[in-house]
CSV table of C-alpha atoms in Angstrom, one decimal:
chain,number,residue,atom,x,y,z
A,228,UNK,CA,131.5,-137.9,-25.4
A,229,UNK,CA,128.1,-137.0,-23.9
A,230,UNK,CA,125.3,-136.7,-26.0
A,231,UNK,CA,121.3,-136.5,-25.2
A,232,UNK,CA,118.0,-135.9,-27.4
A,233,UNK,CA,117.0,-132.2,-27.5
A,234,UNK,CA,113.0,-132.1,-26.4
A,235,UNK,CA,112.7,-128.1,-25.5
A,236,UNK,CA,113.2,-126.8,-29.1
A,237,UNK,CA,111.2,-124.4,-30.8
A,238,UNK,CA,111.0,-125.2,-34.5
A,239,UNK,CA,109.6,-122.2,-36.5
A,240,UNK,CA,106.7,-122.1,-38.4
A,241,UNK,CA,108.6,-120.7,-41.6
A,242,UNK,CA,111.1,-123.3,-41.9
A,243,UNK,CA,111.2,-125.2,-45.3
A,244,UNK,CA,112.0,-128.2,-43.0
A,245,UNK,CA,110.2,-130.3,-40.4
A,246,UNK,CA,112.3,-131.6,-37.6
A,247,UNK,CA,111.8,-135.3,-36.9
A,248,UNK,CA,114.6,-135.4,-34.4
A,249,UNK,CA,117.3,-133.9,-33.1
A,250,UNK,CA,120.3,-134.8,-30.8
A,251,UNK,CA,123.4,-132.8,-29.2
A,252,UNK,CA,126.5,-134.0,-28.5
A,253,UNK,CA,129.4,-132.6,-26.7
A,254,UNK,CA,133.1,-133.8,-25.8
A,255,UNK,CA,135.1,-132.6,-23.1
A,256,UNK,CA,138.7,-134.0,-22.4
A,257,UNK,CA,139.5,-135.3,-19.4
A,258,UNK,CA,140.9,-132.5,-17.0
A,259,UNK,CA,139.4,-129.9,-19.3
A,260,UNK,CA,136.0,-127.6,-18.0
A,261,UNK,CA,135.0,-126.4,-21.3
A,262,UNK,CA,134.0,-128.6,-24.3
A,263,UNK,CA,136.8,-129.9,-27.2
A,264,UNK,CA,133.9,-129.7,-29.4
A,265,UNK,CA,130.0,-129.8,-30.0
A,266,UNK,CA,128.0,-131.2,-33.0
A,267,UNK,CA,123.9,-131.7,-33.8
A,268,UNK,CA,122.6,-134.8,-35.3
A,269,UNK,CA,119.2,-133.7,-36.9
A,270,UNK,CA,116.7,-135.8,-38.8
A,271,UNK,CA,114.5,-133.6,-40.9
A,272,UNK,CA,111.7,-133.8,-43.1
A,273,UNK,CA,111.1,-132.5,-47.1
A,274,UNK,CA,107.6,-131.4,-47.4
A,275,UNK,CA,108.7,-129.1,-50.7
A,276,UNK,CA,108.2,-130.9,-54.1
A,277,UNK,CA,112.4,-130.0,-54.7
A,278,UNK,CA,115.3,-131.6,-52.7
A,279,UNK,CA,117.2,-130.0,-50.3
A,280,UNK,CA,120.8,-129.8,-49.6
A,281,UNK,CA,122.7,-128.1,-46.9
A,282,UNK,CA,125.4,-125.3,-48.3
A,283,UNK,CA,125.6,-123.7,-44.6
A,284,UNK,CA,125.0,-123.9,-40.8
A,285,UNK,CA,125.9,-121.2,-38.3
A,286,UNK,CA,124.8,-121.3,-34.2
A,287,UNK,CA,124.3,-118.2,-32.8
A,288,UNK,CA,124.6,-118.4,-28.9
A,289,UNK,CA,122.5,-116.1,-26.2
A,290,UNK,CA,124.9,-113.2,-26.5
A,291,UNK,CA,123.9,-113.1,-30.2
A,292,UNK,CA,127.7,-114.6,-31.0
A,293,UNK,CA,127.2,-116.5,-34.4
A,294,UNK,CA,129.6,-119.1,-35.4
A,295,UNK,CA,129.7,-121.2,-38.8
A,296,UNK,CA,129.7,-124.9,-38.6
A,297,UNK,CA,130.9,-127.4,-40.5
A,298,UNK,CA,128.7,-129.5,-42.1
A,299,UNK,CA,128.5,-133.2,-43.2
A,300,UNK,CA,125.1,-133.7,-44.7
A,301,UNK,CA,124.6,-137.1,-45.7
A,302,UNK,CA,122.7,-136.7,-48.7
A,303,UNK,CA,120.3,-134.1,-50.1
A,304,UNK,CA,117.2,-134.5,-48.3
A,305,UNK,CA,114.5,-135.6,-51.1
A,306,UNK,CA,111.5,-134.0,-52.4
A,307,UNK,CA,108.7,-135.5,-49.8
A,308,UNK,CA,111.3,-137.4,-47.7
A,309,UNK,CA,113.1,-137.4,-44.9
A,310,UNK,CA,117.3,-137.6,-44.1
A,311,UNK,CA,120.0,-136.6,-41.6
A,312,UNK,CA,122.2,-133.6,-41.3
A,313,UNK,CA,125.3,-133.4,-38.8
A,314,UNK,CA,126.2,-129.6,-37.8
A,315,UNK,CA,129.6,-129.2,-35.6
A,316,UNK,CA,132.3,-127.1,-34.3
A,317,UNK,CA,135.8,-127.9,-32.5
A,318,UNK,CA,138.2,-125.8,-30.8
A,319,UNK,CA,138.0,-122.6,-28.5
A,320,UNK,CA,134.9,-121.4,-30.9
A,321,UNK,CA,132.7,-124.5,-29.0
A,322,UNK,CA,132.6,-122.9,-26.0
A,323,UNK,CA,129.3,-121.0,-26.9
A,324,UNK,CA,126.7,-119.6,-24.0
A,325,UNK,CA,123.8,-121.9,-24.9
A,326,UNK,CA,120.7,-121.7,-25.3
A,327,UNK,CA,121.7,-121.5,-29.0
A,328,UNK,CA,119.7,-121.0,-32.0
A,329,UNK,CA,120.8,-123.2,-35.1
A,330,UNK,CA,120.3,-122.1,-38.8
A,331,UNK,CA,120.6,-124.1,-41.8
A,332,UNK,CA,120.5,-123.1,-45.3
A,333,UNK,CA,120.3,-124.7,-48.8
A,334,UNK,CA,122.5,-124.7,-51.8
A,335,UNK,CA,120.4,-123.4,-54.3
A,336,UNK,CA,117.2,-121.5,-53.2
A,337,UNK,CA,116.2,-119.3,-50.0
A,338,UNK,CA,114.5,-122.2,-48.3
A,339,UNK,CA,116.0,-122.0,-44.5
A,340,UNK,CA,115.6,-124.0,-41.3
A,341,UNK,CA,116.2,-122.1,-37.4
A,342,UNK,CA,115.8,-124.1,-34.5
A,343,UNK,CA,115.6,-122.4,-31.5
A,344,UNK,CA,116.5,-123.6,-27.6
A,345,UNK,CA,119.6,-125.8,-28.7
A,346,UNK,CA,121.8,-127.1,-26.1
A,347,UNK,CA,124.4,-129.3,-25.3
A,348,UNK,CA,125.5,-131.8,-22.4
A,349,UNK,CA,128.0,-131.3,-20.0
A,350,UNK,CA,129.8,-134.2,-19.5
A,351,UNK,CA,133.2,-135.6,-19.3
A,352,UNK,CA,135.5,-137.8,-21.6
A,353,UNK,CA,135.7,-141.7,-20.0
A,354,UNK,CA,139.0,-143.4,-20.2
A,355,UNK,CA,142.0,-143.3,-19.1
């Protein structure tokens, strides 16, 4: 699995969110070419007075393709805090023309987070 922190993002002014940090990982099989699968590990900060909790996450790649994700958010993101959200796709549908742009949305509100410039490594399995 190759992974590597995402610096060139472009986190919009709108977003209910802050981004603290963000990494992409990717993993290609060994004698594949195209990525088995690719997932985001974002840390983002609450500046609302109400929690936050991801209901949905789609990437939507520079041909304006836009796939859903799954999801695996750790635990609502609290009022004034910060926590971790993992976004991630396997299969033929990870093969996306990157730069990507990543939303996020909440369970129960319109709050909304797009990150823009989202990329993944190219790399190759290790092992046998």
């Amino acid at each position: 699995m190759a992974f590597k922190p995402l610096v060139r993002l472009t986190d919009q002014p709108a977003n209910a969110l802050r981004l603290d940090e963000a990494w992409s990982y990717s993993y290609t099989p060994t004698d594949e070419i195209h990525p088995a699968s690719v997932a985001v590990r974002l840390r983002l900060l609450n500046p609302g007075a109400e929690p936050w909790t991801l209901a949905g996450a789609a990437l939507v790649d520079s041909t304006g393709e836009q796939v859903e994700l799954a999801r695996w958010p750790l635990a609502p993101i609290p009022a004034n805090g910060a926590g971790a959200v993992v976004v991630g796709i396997e299969g033929e549908r990870a093969q996306l023309g990157c730069p990507c742009t990543l939303k996020l949305w909440e369970a129960q509100g319109p709050r909304t987070f797009t990150l823009e410039n989202v990329t993944f490594p190219e790399g190759k399995a290790k092992g046998p």
